[in-house]
PDB file of C-alpha atoms and ligand atoms in Angstrom:
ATOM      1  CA  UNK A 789      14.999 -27.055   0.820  1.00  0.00           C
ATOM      2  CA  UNK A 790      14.623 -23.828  -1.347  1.00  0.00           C
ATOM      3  CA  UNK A 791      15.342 -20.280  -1.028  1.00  0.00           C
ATOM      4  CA  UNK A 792      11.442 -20.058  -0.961  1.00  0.00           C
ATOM      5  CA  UNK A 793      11.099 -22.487   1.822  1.00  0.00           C
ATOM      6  CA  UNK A 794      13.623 -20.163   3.860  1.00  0.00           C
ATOM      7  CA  UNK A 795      11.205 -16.510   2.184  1.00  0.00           C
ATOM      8  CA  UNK A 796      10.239 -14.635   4.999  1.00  0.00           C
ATOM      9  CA  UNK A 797       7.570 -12.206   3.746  1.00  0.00           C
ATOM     10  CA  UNK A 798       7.175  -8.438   4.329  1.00  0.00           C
ATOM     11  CA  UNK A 799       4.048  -9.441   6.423  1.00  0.00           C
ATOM     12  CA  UNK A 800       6.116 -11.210   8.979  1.00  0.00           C
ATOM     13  CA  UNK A 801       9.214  -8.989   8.731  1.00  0.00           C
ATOM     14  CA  UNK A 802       7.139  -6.180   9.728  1.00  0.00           C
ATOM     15  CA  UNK A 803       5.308  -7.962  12.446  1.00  0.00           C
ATOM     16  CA  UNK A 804       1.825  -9.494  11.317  1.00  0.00           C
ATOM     17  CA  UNK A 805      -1.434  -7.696  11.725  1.00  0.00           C
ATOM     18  CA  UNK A 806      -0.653  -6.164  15.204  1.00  0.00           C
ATOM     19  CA  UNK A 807       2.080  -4.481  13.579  1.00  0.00           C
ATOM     20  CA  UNK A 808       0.169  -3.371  10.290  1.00  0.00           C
ATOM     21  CA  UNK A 809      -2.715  -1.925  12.722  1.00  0.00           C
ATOM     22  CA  UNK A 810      -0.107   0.031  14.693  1.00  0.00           C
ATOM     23  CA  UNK A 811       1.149   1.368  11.203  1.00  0.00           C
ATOM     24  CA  UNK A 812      -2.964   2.589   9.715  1.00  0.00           C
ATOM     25  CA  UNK A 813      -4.056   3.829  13.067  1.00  0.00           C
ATOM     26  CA  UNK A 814      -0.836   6.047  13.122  1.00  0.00           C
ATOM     27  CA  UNK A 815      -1.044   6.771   9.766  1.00  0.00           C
ATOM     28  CA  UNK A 816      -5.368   7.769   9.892  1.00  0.00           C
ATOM     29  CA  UNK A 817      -4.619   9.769  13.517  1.00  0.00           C
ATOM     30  CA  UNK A 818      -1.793  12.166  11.857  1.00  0.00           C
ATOM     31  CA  UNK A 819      -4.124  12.728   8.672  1.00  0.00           C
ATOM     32  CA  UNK A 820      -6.747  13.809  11.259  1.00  0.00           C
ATOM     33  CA  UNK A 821      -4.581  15.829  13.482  1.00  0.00           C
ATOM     34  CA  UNK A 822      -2.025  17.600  11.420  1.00  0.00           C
ATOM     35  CA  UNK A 823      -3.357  20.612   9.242  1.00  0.00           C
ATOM     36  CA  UNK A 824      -0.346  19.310   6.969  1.00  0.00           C
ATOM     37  CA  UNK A 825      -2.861  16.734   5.922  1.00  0.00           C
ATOM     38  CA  UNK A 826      -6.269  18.623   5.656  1.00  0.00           C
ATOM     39  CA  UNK A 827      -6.543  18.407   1.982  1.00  0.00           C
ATOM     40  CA  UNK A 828      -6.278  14.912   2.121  1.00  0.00           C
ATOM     41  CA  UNK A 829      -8.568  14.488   5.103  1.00  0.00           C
ATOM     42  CA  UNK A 830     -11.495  16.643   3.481  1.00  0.00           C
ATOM     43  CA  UNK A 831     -11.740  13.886   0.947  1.00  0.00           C
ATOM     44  CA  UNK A 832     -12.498  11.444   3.059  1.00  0.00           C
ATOM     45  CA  UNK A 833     -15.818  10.872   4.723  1.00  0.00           C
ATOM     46  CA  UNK A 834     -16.105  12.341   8.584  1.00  0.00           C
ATOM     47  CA  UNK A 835     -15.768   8.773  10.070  1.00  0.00           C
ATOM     48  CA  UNK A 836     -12.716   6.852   9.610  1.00  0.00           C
ATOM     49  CA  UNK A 837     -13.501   3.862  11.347  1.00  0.00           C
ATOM     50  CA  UNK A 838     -14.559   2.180   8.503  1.00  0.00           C
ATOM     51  CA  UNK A 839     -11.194   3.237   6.272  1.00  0.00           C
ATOM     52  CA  UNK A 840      -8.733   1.762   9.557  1.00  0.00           C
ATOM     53  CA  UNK A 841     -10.417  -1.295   9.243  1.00  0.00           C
ATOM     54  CA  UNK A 842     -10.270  -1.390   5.016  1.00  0.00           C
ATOM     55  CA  UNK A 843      -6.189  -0.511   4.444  1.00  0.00           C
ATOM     56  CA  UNK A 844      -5.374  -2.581   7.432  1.00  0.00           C
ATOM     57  CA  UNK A 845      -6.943  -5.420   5.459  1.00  0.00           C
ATOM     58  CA  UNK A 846      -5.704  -4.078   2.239  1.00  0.00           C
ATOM     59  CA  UNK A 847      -2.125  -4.114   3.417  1.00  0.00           C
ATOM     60  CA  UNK A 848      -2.455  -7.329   5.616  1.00  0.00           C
ATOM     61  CA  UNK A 849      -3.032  -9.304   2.089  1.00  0.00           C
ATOM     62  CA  UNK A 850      -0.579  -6.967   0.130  1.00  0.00           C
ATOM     63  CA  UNK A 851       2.185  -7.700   2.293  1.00  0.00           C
ATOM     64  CA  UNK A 852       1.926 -11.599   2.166  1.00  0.00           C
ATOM     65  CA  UNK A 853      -0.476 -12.216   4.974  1.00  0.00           C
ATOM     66  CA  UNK A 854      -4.337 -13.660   5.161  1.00  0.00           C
ATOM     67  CA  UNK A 855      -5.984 -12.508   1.640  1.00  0.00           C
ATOM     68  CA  UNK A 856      -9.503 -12.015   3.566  1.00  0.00           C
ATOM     69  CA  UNK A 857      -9.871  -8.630   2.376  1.00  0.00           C
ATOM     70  CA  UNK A 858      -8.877  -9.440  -1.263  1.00  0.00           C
ATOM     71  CA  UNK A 859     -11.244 -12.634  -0.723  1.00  0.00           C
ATOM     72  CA  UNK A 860     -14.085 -10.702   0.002  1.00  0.00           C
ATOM     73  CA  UNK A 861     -14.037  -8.055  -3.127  1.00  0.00           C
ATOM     74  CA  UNK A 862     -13.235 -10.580  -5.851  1.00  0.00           C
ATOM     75  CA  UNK A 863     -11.261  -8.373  -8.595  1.00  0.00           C
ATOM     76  CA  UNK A 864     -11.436  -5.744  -6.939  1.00  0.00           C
ATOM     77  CA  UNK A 865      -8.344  -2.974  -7.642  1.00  0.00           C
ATOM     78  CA  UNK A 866      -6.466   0.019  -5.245  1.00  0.00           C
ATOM     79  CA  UNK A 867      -6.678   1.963  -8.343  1.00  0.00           C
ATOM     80  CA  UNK A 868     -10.157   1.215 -10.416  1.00  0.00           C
ATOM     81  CA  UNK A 869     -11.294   1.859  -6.381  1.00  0.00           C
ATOM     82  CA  UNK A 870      -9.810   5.401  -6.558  1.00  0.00           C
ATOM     83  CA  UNK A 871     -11.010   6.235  -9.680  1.00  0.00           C
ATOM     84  CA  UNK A 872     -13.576   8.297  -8.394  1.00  0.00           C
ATOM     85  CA  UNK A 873     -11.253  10.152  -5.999  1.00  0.00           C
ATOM     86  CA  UNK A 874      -9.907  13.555  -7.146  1.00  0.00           C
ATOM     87  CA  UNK A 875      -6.893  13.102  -6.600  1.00  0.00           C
ATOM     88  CA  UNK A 876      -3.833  15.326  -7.477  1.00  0.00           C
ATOM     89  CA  UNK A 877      -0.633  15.630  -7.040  1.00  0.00           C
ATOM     90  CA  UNK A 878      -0.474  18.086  -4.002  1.00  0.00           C
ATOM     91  CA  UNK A 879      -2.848  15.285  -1.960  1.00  0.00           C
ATOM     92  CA  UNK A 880      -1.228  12.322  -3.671  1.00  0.00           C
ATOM     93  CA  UNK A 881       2.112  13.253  -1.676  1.00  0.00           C
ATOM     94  CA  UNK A 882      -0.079  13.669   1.902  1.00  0.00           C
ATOM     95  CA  UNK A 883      -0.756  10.840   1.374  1.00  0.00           C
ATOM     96  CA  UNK A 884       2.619   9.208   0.598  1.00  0.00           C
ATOM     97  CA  UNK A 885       4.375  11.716   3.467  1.00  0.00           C
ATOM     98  CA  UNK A 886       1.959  10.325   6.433  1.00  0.00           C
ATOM     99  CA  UNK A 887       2.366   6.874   5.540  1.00  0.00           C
ATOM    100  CA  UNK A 888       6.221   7.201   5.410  1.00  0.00           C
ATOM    101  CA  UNK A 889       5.953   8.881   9.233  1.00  0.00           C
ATOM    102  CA  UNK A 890       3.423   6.488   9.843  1.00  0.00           C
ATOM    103  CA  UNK A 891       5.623   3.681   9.187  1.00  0.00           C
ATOM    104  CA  UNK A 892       8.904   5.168  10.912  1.00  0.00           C
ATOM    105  CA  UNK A 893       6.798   6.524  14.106  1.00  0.00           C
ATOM    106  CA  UNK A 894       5.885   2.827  14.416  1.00  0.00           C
ATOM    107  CA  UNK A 895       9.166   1.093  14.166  1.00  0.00           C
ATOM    108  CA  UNK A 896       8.944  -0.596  11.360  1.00  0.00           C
ATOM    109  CA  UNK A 897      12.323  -1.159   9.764  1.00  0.00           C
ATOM    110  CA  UNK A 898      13.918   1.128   7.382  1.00  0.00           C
ATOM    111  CA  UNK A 899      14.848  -0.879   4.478  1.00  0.00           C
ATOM    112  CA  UNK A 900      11.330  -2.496   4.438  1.00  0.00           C
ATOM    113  CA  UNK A 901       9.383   0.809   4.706  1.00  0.00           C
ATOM    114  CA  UNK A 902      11.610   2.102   2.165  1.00  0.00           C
ATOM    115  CA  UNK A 903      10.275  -0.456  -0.520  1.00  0.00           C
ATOM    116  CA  UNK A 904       6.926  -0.270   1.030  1.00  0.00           C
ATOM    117  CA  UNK A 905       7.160   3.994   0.380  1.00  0.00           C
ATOM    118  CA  UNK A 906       8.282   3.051  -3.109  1.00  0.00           C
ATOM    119  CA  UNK A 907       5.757   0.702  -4.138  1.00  0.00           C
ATOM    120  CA  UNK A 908       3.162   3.428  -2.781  1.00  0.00           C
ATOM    121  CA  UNK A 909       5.014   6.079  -4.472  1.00  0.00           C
ATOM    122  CA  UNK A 910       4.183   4.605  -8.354  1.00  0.00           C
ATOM    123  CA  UNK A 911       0.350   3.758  -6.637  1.00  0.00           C
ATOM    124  CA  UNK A 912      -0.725   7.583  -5.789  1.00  0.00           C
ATOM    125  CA  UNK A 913       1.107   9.003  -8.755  1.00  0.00           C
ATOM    126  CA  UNK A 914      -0.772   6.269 -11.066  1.00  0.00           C
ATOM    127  CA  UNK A 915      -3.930   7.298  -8.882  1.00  0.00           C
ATOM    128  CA  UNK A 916      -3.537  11.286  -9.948  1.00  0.00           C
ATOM    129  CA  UNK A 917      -6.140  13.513 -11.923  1.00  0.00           C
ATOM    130  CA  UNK A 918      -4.611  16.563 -12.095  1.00  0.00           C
TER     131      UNK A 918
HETATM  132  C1  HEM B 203      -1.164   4.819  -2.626  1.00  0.00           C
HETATM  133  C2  HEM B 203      -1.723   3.896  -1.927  1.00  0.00           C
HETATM  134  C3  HEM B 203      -3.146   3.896  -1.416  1.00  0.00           C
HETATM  135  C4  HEM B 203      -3.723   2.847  -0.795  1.00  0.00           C
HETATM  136  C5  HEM B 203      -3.054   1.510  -0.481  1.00  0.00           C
HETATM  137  C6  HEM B 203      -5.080   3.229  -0.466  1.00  0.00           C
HETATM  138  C7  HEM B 203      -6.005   2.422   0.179  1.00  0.00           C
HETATM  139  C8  HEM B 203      -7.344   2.666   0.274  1.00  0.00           C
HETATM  140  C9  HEM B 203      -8.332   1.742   0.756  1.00  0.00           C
HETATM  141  C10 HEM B 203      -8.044   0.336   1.269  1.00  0.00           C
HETATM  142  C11 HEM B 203      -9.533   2.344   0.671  1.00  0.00           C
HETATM  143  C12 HEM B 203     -10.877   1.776   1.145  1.00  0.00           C
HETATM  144  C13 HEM B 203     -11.606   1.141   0.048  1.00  0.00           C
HETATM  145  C14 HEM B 203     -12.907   0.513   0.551  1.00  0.00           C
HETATM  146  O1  HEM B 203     -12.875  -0.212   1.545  1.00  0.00           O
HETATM  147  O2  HEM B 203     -13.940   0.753  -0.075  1.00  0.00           O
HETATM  148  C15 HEM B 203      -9.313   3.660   0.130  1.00  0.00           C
HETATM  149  C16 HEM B 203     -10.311   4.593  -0.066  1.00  0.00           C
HETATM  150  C17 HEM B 203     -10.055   5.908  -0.300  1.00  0.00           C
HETATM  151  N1  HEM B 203      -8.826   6.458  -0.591  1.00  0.00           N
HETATM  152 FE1  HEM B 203      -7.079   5.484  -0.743  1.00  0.00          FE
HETATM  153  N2  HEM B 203      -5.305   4.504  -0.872  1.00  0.00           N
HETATM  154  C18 HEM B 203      -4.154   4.961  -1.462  1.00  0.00           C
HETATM  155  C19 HEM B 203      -3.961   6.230  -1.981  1.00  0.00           C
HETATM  156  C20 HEM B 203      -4.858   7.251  -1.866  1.00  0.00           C
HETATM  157  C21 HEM B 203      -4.604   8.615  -2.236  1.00  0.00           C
HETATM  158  C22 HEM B 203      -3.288   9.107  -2.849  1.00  0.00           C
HETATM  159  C23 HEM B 203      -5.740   9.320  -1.933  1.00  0.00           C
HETATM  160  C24 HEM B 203      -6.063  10.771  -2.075  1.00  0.00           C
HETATM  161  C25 HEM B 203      -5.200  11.668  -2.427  1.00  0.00           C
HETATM  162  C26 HEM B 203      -6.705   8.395  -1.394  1.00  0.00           C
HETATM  163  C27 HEM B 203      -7.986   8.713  -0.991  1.00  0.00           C
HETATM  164  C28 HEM B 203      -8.963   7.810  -0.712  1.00  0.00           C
HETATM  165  C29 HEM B 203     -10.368   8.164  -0.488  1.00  0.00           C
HETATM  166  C30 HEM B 203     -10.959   9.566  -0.526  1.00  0.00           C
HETATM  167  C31 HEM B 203     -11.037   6.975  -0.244  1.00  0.00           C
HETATM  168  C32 HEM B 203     -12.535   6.819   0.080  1.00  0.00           C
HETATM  169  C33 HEM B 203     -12.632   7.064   1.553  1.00  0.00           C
HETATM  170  C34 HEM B 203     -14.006   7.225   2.122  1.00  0.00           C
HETATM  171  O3  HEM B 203     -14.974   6.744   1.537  1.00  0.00           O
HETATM  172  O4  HEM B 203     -14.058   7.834   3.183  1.00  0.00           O
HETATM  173  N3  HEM B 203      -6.140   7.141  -1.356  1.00  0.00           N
HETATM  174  N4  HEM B 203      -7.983   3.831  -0.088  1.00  0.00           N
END
């Protein structure tokens, strides 16, 4: 046996797609209900049905789980798709402040969300405009 036979991926430590669904709907119900987040919110379009389905995917296959989402926009990338997106750095760390509540009002453990906040932390400041 190897150490990657005995791997348990972020995907399972956090608890599979139940869990990552718990995390986006938090995360997509505080950016719509906290005036903390408005900035952010305005950039997004009114509904935001289709963007709980999209990240869930997105982080489902980022964190080791099925690729389906990845599978079905072949070379696609989080930051070529964000390239049209103003963003800056005031909305770039909404962002990165409701996903970090997001992922603590859920449960999710603290070491894990801490390298999940840190990998997202280098993604929205590679994703600024200003
Ligand atoms: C840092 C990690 C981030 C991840 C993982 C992420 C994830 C996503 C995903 C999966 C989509 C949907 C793409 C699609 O299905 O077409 C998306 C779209 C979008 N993202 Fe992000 N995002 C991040 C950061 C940001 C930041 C920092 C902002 C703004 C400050 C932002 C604003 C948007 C907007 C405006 C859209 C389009 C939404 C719409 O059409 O309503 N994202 N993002």
């Amino acid at each position: 046996m190897t150490a990657a036979d005995v791997e348990i991926l972020p995907y399972q430590q956090i608890g599979e797609a139940p869990a990552v669904r718990r995390v986006v709907e938090r995360f997509y119900d505080l950016m719509e209900s906290d005036p903390a987040y408005a900035e952010l919110r305005a950039l997004h379009a009114p509904d935001l049905g289709p963007m709980r389905q999209s990240l869930a995917g997105f982080l489902i296959g980022w964190l080791g789980g099925p690729r389906d989402w990845f599978d079905a926009r072949p070379g696609k990338c989080m930051m070529s798709m964000h390239a049209q997106v103003p963003v800056n750095a005031a909305t770039a760390r909404q962002w990165r402040e409701a996903m970090a509540r997001a992922l603590a009002d859920t449960g999710v453990d603290a070491g894990l969300a801490a390298r999940i906040n840190e990998a997202f932390a280098r993604m929205s400041e590679g994703m600024r405009r200003d």
